Amino acid sequence: EDKVVQSPLSLVVHEGDTVTLNCSYEVTNFRSLLWYKQEKKAPTFLFMLTSSGIEKKSGRLSSILDKKELSSILNITATQTGDSAIYLCAVEGAQKLVFGQGTRLTINP
Amino acid sequence: DTGVSQDPRHKITKRGQNVTFRCDPISEHNRLYWYRQTLGQGPEFLTYFQNEAQLEKSRLLSDRFSAERPKGSFSTLEIQRTEQGDSAMYLCASSLGQGTYEQYFGPGTRLTVT
C-alpha cells in the first residue's frame, strides 16, 4: 500500500531560525511529489517535484527530491511567524495523491 | 475569485440524516477529487472524476457515500444515514489533468455529526 511519512510531526523554533522538514515515501508508479501549506483552512500549493524537476525554490522556501532515497526535504530559511502552519507532503502515484500526516511548524517571536 | 469553491463551509447534522456537499472546480480543470481530513491527519483520498466519469473510489467510500459530476463541471458528494465517524473536513480539489498538474484545493466543508 502506498505510504508517505513525514518527520518531525511537530517542530517549534524561534523567528529567524532555519528549518528542514522531511518526507519519505513508498509509492508505486511515482509521478510527482507535492508540498502544501495548511493553516486553518484548505491546503495551499507550494511546490511540485518530478523526475525532471527535482529542485524548486521560491523566496525563503526550497525543496529537493531524492529519487534514489525516495524522500524529499522542505527548507525554510529566516522563518517568520507567518510560516506557522502544518506542512503536508503528498505523492502522486496511481492517479491520486497520498498525503503524509503533516509537520506542525510553530514559529515563536 | 476563480479558485475552487465549496458549499456549505460548515454543516451540523444529526446522526442518521443525509447531507450533500457541492464543489465547483477551477473552470478549465477536467479532474476533480474528493478528500476527507480528520484532526491531526493529512487528507485521505475518497474519489476522483475525469470530466463526468468517476474513475476511482477509495475503500473508505462506503455504500453510504455517493459522488456525482453530471456535466463534468461541479460535483456533489452525498452521505446517507450519517454517523458520528463521518465528522471530518471534506475537501475538494481540481487539476488540469494527471501527472504533471498540481491539485488546487477548495476551502472545505466541515461536517459535524451529533
PDB file of C-alpha atoms in Angstrom:
ATOM      1  CA  GLU A   1       0.000   0.000   0.000  1.00  0.00           C
ATOM      2  CA  ASP A   2       1.247   3.493  -0.844  1.00  0.00           C
ATOM      3  CA  LYS A   3       2.650   5.323   2.149  1.00  0.00           C
ATOM      4  CA  VAL A   4       4.039   8.779   2.910  1.00  0.00           C
ATOM      5  CA  VAL A   5       5.781   9.525   6.204  1.00  0.00           C
ATOM      6  CA  GLN A   6       6.730  12.973   7.409  1.00  0.00           C
ATOM      7  CA  SER A   7       9.078  13.975  10.192  1.00  0.00           C
ATOM      8  CA  PRO A   8       9.147  15.548  12.594  1.00  0.00           C
ATOM      9  CA  LEU A   9       5.436  15.610  13.384  1.00  0.00           C
ATOM     10  CA  SER A  10       5.874  18.824  15.325  1.00  0.00           C
ATOM     11  CA  LEU A  11       8.564  21.477  15.415  1.00  0.00           C
ATOM     12  CA  VAL A  12       8.872  24.682  17.460  1.00  0.00           C
ATOM     13  CA  VAL A  13      11.569  27.209  16.596  1.00  0.00           C
ATOM     14  CA  HIS A  14      12.308  30.894  17.057  1.00  0.00           C
ATOM     15  CA  GLU A  15      11.767  33.505  14.400  1.00  0.00           C
ATOM     16  CA  GLY A  16      14.813  33.730  12.167  1.00  0.00           C
ATOM     17  CA  ASP A  17      15.787  30.078  12.500  1.00  0.00           C
ATOM     18  CA  THR A  18      16.144  27.749   9.510  1.00  0.00           C
ATOM     19  CA  VAL A  19      14.074  24.563   9.469  1.00  0.00           C
ATOM     20  CA  THR A  20      14.172  21.365   7.435  1.00  0.00           C
ATOM     21  CA  LEU A  21      11.099  19.184   7.084  1.00  0.00           C
ATOM     22  CA  ASN A  22      11.376  15.610   5.855  1.00  0.00           C
ATOM     23  CA  CYS A  23       9.171  13.401   3.733  1.00  0.00           C
ATOM     24  CA  SER A  24       9.763   9.790   2.711  1.00  0.00           C
ATOM     25  CA  TYR A  25       7.528   7.676   0.530  1.00  0.00           C
ATOM     26  CA  GLU A  26       6.740   4.231  -0.798  1.00  0.00           C
ATOM     27  CA  VAL A  27       4.532   4.634  -3.837  1.00  0.00           C
ATOM     28  CA  THR A  28       4.022   2.523  -6.922  1.00  0.00           C
ATOM     29  CA  ASN A  29       4.276   4.347 -10.248  1.00  0.00           C
ATOM     30  CA  PHE A  30       5.684   7.540  -8.745  1.00  0.00           C
ATOM     31  CA  ARG A  31       4.747  10.604 -10.787  1.00  0.00           C
ATOM     32  CA  SER A  32       5.325  13.627  -8.571  1.00  0.00           C
ATOM     33  CA  LEU A  33       5.801  14.867  -5.020  1.00  0.00           C
ATOM     34  CA  LEU A  34       3.994  17.950  -3.808  1.00  0.00           C
ATOM     35  CA  TRP A  35       4.335  20.181  -0.773  1.00  0.00           C
ATOM     36  CA  TYR A  36       1.350  22.055   0.629  1.00  0.00           C
ATOM     37  CA  LYS A  37       0.966  24.567   3.459  1.00  0.00           C
ATOM     38  CA  GLN A  38      -2.163  24.306   5.578  1.00  0.00           C
ATOM     39  CA  GLU A  39      -3.259  26.934   8.036  1.00  0.00           C
ATOM     40  CA  LYS A  40      -6.807  26.962   9.408  1.00  0.00           C
ATOM     41  CA  LYS A  41      -8.234  26.108   6.025  1.00  0.00           C
ATOM     42  CA  ALA A  42      -7.546  24.036   2.940  1.00  0.00           C
ATOM     43  CA  PRO A  43      -4.009  23.183   1.808  1.00  0.00           C
ATOM     44  CA  THR A  44      -2.333  25.734  -0.433  1.00  0.00           C
ATOM     45  CA  PHE A  45       0.100  24.543  -3.075  1.00  0.00           C
ATOM     46  CA  LEU A  46       3.806  25.261  -2.589  1.00  0.00           C
ATOM     47  CA  PHE A  47       5.904  23.057  -4.898  1.00  0.00           C
ATOM     48  CA  MET A  48       5.706  20.120  -7.249  1.00  0.00           C
ATOM     49  CA  LEU A  49       8.789  17.979  -7.803  1.00  0.00           C
ATOM     50  CA  THR A  50       9.110  15.413 -10.574  1.00  0.00           C
ATOM     51  CA  SER A  51      11.829  13.336 -12.154  1.00  0.00           C
ATOM     52  CA  SER A  52      12.514  16.260 -14.477  1.00  0.00           C
ATOM     53  CA  GLY A  53      12.399  18.896 -11.770  1.00  0.00           C
ATOM     54  CA  ILE A  54      13.982  17.701  -8.566  1.00  0.00           C
ATOM     55  CA  GLU A  55      14.739  21.086  -7.041  1.00  0.00           C
ATOM     56  CA  LYS A  56      12.455  24.078  -6.576  1.00  0.00           C
ATOM     57  CA  LYS A  57      12.901  27.410  -4.825  1.00  0.00           C
ATOM     58  CA  SER A  58      10.588  30.278  -4.042  1.00  0.00           C
ATOM     59  CA  GLY A  59      11.818  33.038  -1.810  1.00  0.00           C
ATOM     60  CA  ARG A  60      12.779  31.593   1.564  1.00  0.00           C
ATOM     61  CA  LEU A  61      11.355  28.164   0.736  1.00  0.00           C
ATOM     62  CA  SER A  62      13.138  25.473  -1.208  1.00  0.00           C
ATOM     63  CA  SER A  63      12.652  21.776  -1.774  1.00  0.00           C
ATOM     64  CA  ILE A  64      14.675  18.888  -3.138  1.00  0.00           C
ATOM     65  CA  LEU A  65      13.574  15.457  -4.318  1.00  0.00           C
ATOM     66  CA  ASP A  66      15.895  12.487  -3.837  1.00  0.00           C
ATOM     67  CA  LYS A  67      14.503   9.733  -6.057  1.00  0.00           C
ATOM     68  CA  LYS A  68      17.209   7.316  -5.022  1.00  0.00           C
ATOM     69  CA  GLU A  69      16.361   7.664  -1.334  1.00  0.00           C
ATOM     70  CA  LEU A  70      12.623   8.077  -2.023  1.00  0.00           C
ATOM     71  CA  SER A  71      12.499  11.244   0.010  1.00  0.00           C
ATOM     72  CA  SER A  72      12.214  14.987  -0.102  1.00  0.00           C
ATOM     73  CA  ILE A  73      13.074  17.897   2.145  1.00  0.00           C
ATOM     74  CA  LEU A  74      11.460  21.297   2.504  1.00  0.00           C
ATOM     75  CA  ASN A  75      13.717  24.056   3.794  1.00  0.00           C
ATOM     76  CA  ILE A  76      12.545  27.354   5.172  1.00  0.00           C
ATOM     77  CA  THR A  77      15.178  29.958   5.936  1.00  0.00           C
ATOM     78  CA  ALA A  78      14.828  33.087   8.104  1.00  0.00           C
ATOM     79  CA  THR A  79      11.492  31.822   9.432  1.00  0.00           C
ATOM     80  CA  GLN A  80       8.712  34.265  10.261  1.00  0.00           C
ATOM     81  CA  THR A  81       5.660  33.885  12.498  1.00  0.00           C
ATOM     82  CA  GLY A  82       3.551  33.729   9.335  1.00  0.00           C
ATOM     83  CA  ASP A  83       5.278  30.471   8.435  1.00  0.00           C
ATOM     84  CA  SER A  84       3.484  28.770  11.328  1.00  0.00           C
ATOM     85  CA  ALA A  85       1.295  26.114   9.735  1.00  0.00           C
ATOM     86  CA  ILE A  86       1.008  22.423   9.000  1.00  0.00           C
ATOM     87  CA  TYR A  87       3.186  21.413   6.069  1.00  0.00           C
ATOM     88  CA  LEU A  88       1.867  18.477   4.095  1.00  0.00           C
ATOM     89  CA  CYS A  89       3.809  16.265   1.737  1.00  0.00           C
ATOM     90  CA  ALA A  90       1.856  14.341  -0.889  1.00  0.00           C
ATOM     91  CA  VAL A  91       2.942  11.901  -3.554  1.00  0.00           C
ATOM     92  CA  GLU A  92       1.041  11.159  -6.739  1.00  0.00           C
ATOM     93  CA  GLY A  93       1.155   7.503  -7.562  1.00  0.00           C
ATOM     94  CA  ALA A  94      -1.690   5.670  -9.228  1.00  0.00           C
ATOM     95  CA  GLN A  95      -3.939   8.570 -10.242  1.00  0.00           C
ATOM     96  CA  LYS A  96      -4.305  10.136  -6.793  1.00  0.00           C
ATOM     97  CA  LEU A  97      -2.415  11.960  -4.062  1.00  0.00           C
ATOM     98  CA  VAL A  98      -1.331  10.112  -0.943  1.00  0.00           C
ATOM     99  CA  PHE A  99      -0.643  12.508   1.913  1.00  0.00           C
ATOM    100  CA  GLY A 100       1.615  12.261   4.896  1.00  0.00           C
ATOM    101  CA  GLN A 101       0.418  13.155   8.359  1.00  0.00           C
ATOM    102  CA  GLY A 102       1.937  16.610   8.165  1.00  0.00           C
ATOM    103  CA  THR A 103       4.505  18.533  10.188  1.00  0.00           C
ATOM    104  CA  ARG A 104       3.090  21.158  12.533  1.00  0.00           C
ATOM    105  CA  LEU A 105       5.551  24.060  12.490  1.00  0.00           C
ATOM    106  CA  THR A 106       5.322  26.767  15.125  1.00  0.00           C
ATOM    107  CA  ILE A 107       7.466  29.886  14.881  1.00  0.00           C
ATOM    108  CA  ASN A 108       7.781  31.813  18.118  1.00  0.00           C
ATOM    109  CA  PRO A 109       8.633  35.535  18.000  1.00  0.00           C
TER     110      PRO A 109
ATOM    111  CA  ASP B   1     -12.424  34.508  -7.270  1.00  0.00           C
ATOM    112  CA  THR B   2     -11.540  31.817  -9.784  1.00  0.00           C
ATOM    113  CA  GLY B   3     -10.394  29.164  -7.310  1.00  0.00           C
ATOM    114  CA  VAL B   4     -12.129  26.001  -6.172  1.00  0.00           C
ATOM    115  CA  SER B   5     -15.267  26.737  -4.182  1.00  0.00           C
ATOM    116  CA  GLN B   6     -17.239  24.510  -1.832  1.00  0.00           C
ATOM    117  CA  ASP B   7     -20.632  24.843  -0.268  1.00  0.00           C
ATOM    118  CA  PRO B   8     -21.591  24.812   2.527  1.00  0.00           C
ATOM    119  CA  ARG B   9     -18.492  25.673   4.542  1.00  0.00           C
ATOM    120  CA  HIS B  10     -19.944  24.179   7.700  1.00  0.00           C
ATOM    121  CA  LYS B  11     -22.668  21.621   8.259  1.00  0.00           C
ATOM    122  CA  ILE B  12     -24.016  20.308  11.542  1.00  0.00           C
ATOM    123  CA  THR B  13     -26.397  17.410  11.260  1.00  0.00           C
ATOM    124  CA  LYS B  14     -27.932  14.771  13.457  1.00  0.00           C
ATOM    125  CA  ARG B  15     -26.923  11.148  13.153  1.00  0.00           C
ATOM    126  CA  GLY B  16     -28.999   9.365  10.558  1.00  0.00           C
ATOM    127  CA  GLN B  17     -29.652  12.400   8.389  1.00  0.00           C
ATOM    128  CA  ASN B  18     -28.468  12.749   4.793  1.00  0.00           C
ATOM    129  CA  VAL B  19     -26.157  15.557   3.735  1.00  0.00           C
ATOM    130  CA  THR B  20     -24.963  16.809   0.354  1.00  0.00           C
ATOM    131  CA  PHE B  21     -21.929  18.939  -0.382  1.00  0.00           C
ATOM    132  CA  ARG B  22     -21.108  20.791  -3.567  1.00  0.00           C
ATOM    133  CA  CYS B  23     -17.778  21.556  -5.204  1.00  0.00           C
ATOM    134  CA  ASP B  24     -17.158  23.931  -8.102  1.00  0.00           C
ATOM    135  CA  PRO B  25     -13.686  23.367  -9.576  1.00  0.00           C
ATOM    136  CA  ILE B  26     -11.500  25.840 -11.429  1.00  0.00           C
ATOM    137  CA  SER B  27     -13.297  26.216 -14.751  1.00  0.00           C
ATOM    138  CA  GLU B  28     -10.723  24.739 -17.145  1.00  0.00           C
ATOM    139  CA  HIS B  29      -9.835  21.817 -14.855  1.00  0.00           C
ATOM    140  CA  ASN B  30     -11.129  18.463 -16.024  1.00  0.00           C
ATOM    141  CA  ARG B  31     -10.082  16.462 -12.965  1.00  0.00           C
ATOM    142  CA  LEU B  32     -11.929  16.755  -9.682  1.00  0.00           C
ATOM    143  CA  TYR B  33     -11.016  14.985  -6.453  1.00  0.00           C
ATOM    144  CA  TRP B  34     -12.691  14.500  -3.072  1.00  0.00           C
ATOM    145  CA  TYR B  35     -10.656  14.009   0.098  1.00  0.00           C
ATOM    146  CA  ARG B  36     -11.548  13.656   3.764  1.00  0.00           C
ATOM    147  CA  GLN B  37      -9.404  15.076   6.535  1.00  0.00           C
ATOM    148  CA  THR B  38      -9.725  14.375  10.244  1.00  0.00           C
ATOM    149  CA  LEU B  39      -7.943  16.216  13.013  1.00  0.00           C
ATOM    150  CA  GLY B  40      -4.213  15.632  13.060  1.00  0.00           C
ATOM    151  CA  GLN B  41      -4.156  13.704   9.820  1.00  0.00           C
ATOM    152  CA  GLY B  42      -3.385  14.505   6.231  1.00  0.00           C
ATOM    153  CA  PRO B  43      -6.194  14.388   3.683  1.00  0.00           C
ATOM    154  CA  GLU B  44      -7.320  10.907   2.591  1.00  0.00           C
ATOM    155  CA  PHE B  45      -8.385  10.234  -0.975  1.00  0.00           C
ATOM    156  CA  LEU B  46     -12.055   9.358  -1.484  1.00  0.00           C
ATOM    157  CA  THR B  47     -12.759   9.512  -5.221  1.00  0.00           C
ATOM    158  CA  TYR B  48     -11.974  11.383  -8.404  1.00  0.00           C
ATOM    159  CA  PHE B  49     -13.528  12.314 -11.733  1.00  0.00           C
ATOM    160  CA  GLN B  50     -12.106  12.854 -15.173  1.00  0.00           C
ATOM    161  CA  ASN B  51     -14.754  15.106 -16.697  1.00  0.00           C
ATOM    162  CA  GLU B  52     -18.033  13.365 -15.795  1.00  0.00           C
ATOM    163  CA  ALA B  53     -16.563   9.885 -15.374  1.00  0.00           C
ATOM    164  CA  GLN B  54     -15.850   8.640 -11.863  1.00  0.00           C
ATOM    165  CA  LEU B  55     -12.604   6.745 -12.338  1.00  0.00           C
ATOM    166  CA  GLU B  56     -11.691   5.536  -8.873  1.00  0.00           C
ATOM    167  CA  LYS B  57     -13.264   5.129  -5.465  1.00  0.00           C
ATOM    168  CA  SER B  58     -11.378   4.503  -2.246  1.00  0.00           C
ATOM    169  CA  ARG B  59     -12.458   1.679   0.009  1.00  0.00           C
ATOM    170  CA  LEU B  60     -13.034   4.453   2.553  1.00  0.00           C
ATOM    171  CA  LEU B  61     -16.083   5.346   0.476  1.00  0.00           C
ATOM    172  CA  SER B  62     -18.743   3.051   1.908  1.00  0.00           C
ATOM    173  CA  ASP B  63     -22.048   2.487   0.168  1.00  0.00           C
ATOM    174  CA  ARG B  64     -23.493   5.370   2.193  1.00  0.00           C
ATOM    175  CA  PHE B  65     -21.337   7.739   0.151  1.00  0.00           C
ATOM    176  CA  SER B  66     -22.040   8.722  -3.426  1.00  0.00           C
ATOM    177  CA  ALA B  67     -20.449  11.315  -5.655  1.00  0.00           C
ATOM    178  CA  GLU B  68     -21.526  12.700  -8.997  1.00  0.00           C
ATOM    179  CA  ARG B  69     -20.262  15.111 -11.574  1.00  0.00           C
ATOM    180  CA  PRO B  70     -23.130  15.058 -14.067  1.00  0.00           C
ATOM    181  CA  LYS B  71     -21.933  17.578 -16.625  1.00  0.00           C
ATOM    182  CA  GLY B  72     -18.242  17.434 -15.985  1.00  0.00           C
ATOM    183  CA  SER B  73     -18.329  20.737 -14.119  1.00  0.00           C
ATOM    184  CA  PHE B  74     -19.456  20.890 -10.470  1.00  0.00           C
ATOM    185  CA  SER B  75     -19.595  17.799  -8.288  1.00  0.00           C
ATOM    186  CA  THR B  76     -21.707  16.708  -5.344  1.00  0.00           C
ATOM    187  CA  LEU B  77     -20.835  14.360  -2.514  1.00  0.00           C
ATOM    188  CA  GLU B  78     -23.755  12.849  -0.631  1.00  0.00           C
ATOM    189  CA  ILE B  79     -23.563  10.977   2.642  1.00  0.00           C
ATOM    190  CA  GLN B  80     -26.632   8.997   3.607  1.00  0.00           C
ATOM    191  CA  ARG B  81     -27.532   7.953   7.139  1.00  0.00           C
ATOM    192  CA  THR B  82     -24.679   9.934   8.637  1.00  0.00           C
ATOM    193  CA  GLU B  83     -22.695   8.508  11.543  1.00  0.00           C
ATOM    194  CA  GLN B  84     -20.569  10.300  14.110  1.00  0.00           C
ATOM    195  CA  GLY B  85     -17.469   8.848  12.460  1.00  0.00           C
ATOM    196  CA  ASP B  86     -18.303  10.839   9.336  1.00  0.00           C
ATOM    197  CA  SER B  87     -17.419  14.057  11.165  1.00  0.00           C
ATOM    198  CA  ALA B  88     -14.477  15.500   9.251  1.00  0.00           C
ATOM    199  CA  MET B  89     -13.409  18.180   6.816  1.00  0.00           C
ATOM    200  CA  TYR B  90     -14.377  17.231   3.249  1.00  0.00           C
ATOM    201  CA  LEU B  91     -12.016  18.757   0.742  1.00  0.00           C
ATOM    202  CA  CYS B  92     -12.426  19.102  -2.968  1.00  0.00           C
ATOM    203  CA  ALA B  93      -9.514  19.666  -5.342  1.00  0.00           C
ATOM    204  CA  SER B  94      -9.172  20.109  -9.072  1.00  0.00           C
ATOM    205  CA  SER B  95      -6.396  19.873 -11.613  1.00  0.00           C
ATOM    206  CA  LEU B  96      -5.852  20.262 -15.331  1.00  0.00           C
ATOM    207  CA  GLY B  97      -5.012  16.585 -15.633  1.00  0.00           C
ATOM    208  CA  GLN B  98      -2.946  13.826 -14.195  1.00  0.00           C
ATOM    209  CA  GLY B  99       0.754  13.594 -13.536  1.00  0.00           C
ATOM    210  CA  THR B 100       2.401  16.943 -14.014  1.00  0.00           C
ATOM    211  CA  TYR B 101      -0.527  19.075 -12.943  1.00  0.00           C
ATOM    212  CA  GLU B 102      -0.828  20.173  -9.350  1.00  0.00           C
ATOM    213  CA  GLN B 103      -4.096  19.882  -7.488  1.00  0.00           C
ATOM    214  CA  TYR B 104      -5.675  23.028  -6.074  1.00  0.00           C
ATOM    215  CA  PHE B 105      -7.898  22.704  -3.038  1.00  0.00           C
ATOM    216  CA  GLY B 106     -11.133  24.382  -2.089  1.00  0.00           C
ATOM    217  CA  PRO B 107     -11.832  25.742   1.422  1.00  0.00           C
ATOM    218  CA  GLY B 108     -13.509  22.528   2.516  1.00  0.00           C
ATOM    219  CA  THR B 109     -16.814  21.641   4.147  1.00  0.00           C
ATOM    220  CA  ARG B 110     -16.563  20.875   7.840  1.00  0.00           C
ATOM    221  CA  LEU B 111     -19.161  18.267   8.796  1.00  0.00           C
ATOM    222  CA  THR B 112     -20.152  17.689  12.398  1.00  0.00           C
ATOM    223  CA  VAL B 113     -22.494  14.792  13.121  1.00  0.00           C
ATOM    224  CA  THR B 114     -24.131  14.977  16.539  1.00  0.00           C
TER     225      THR B 114
END
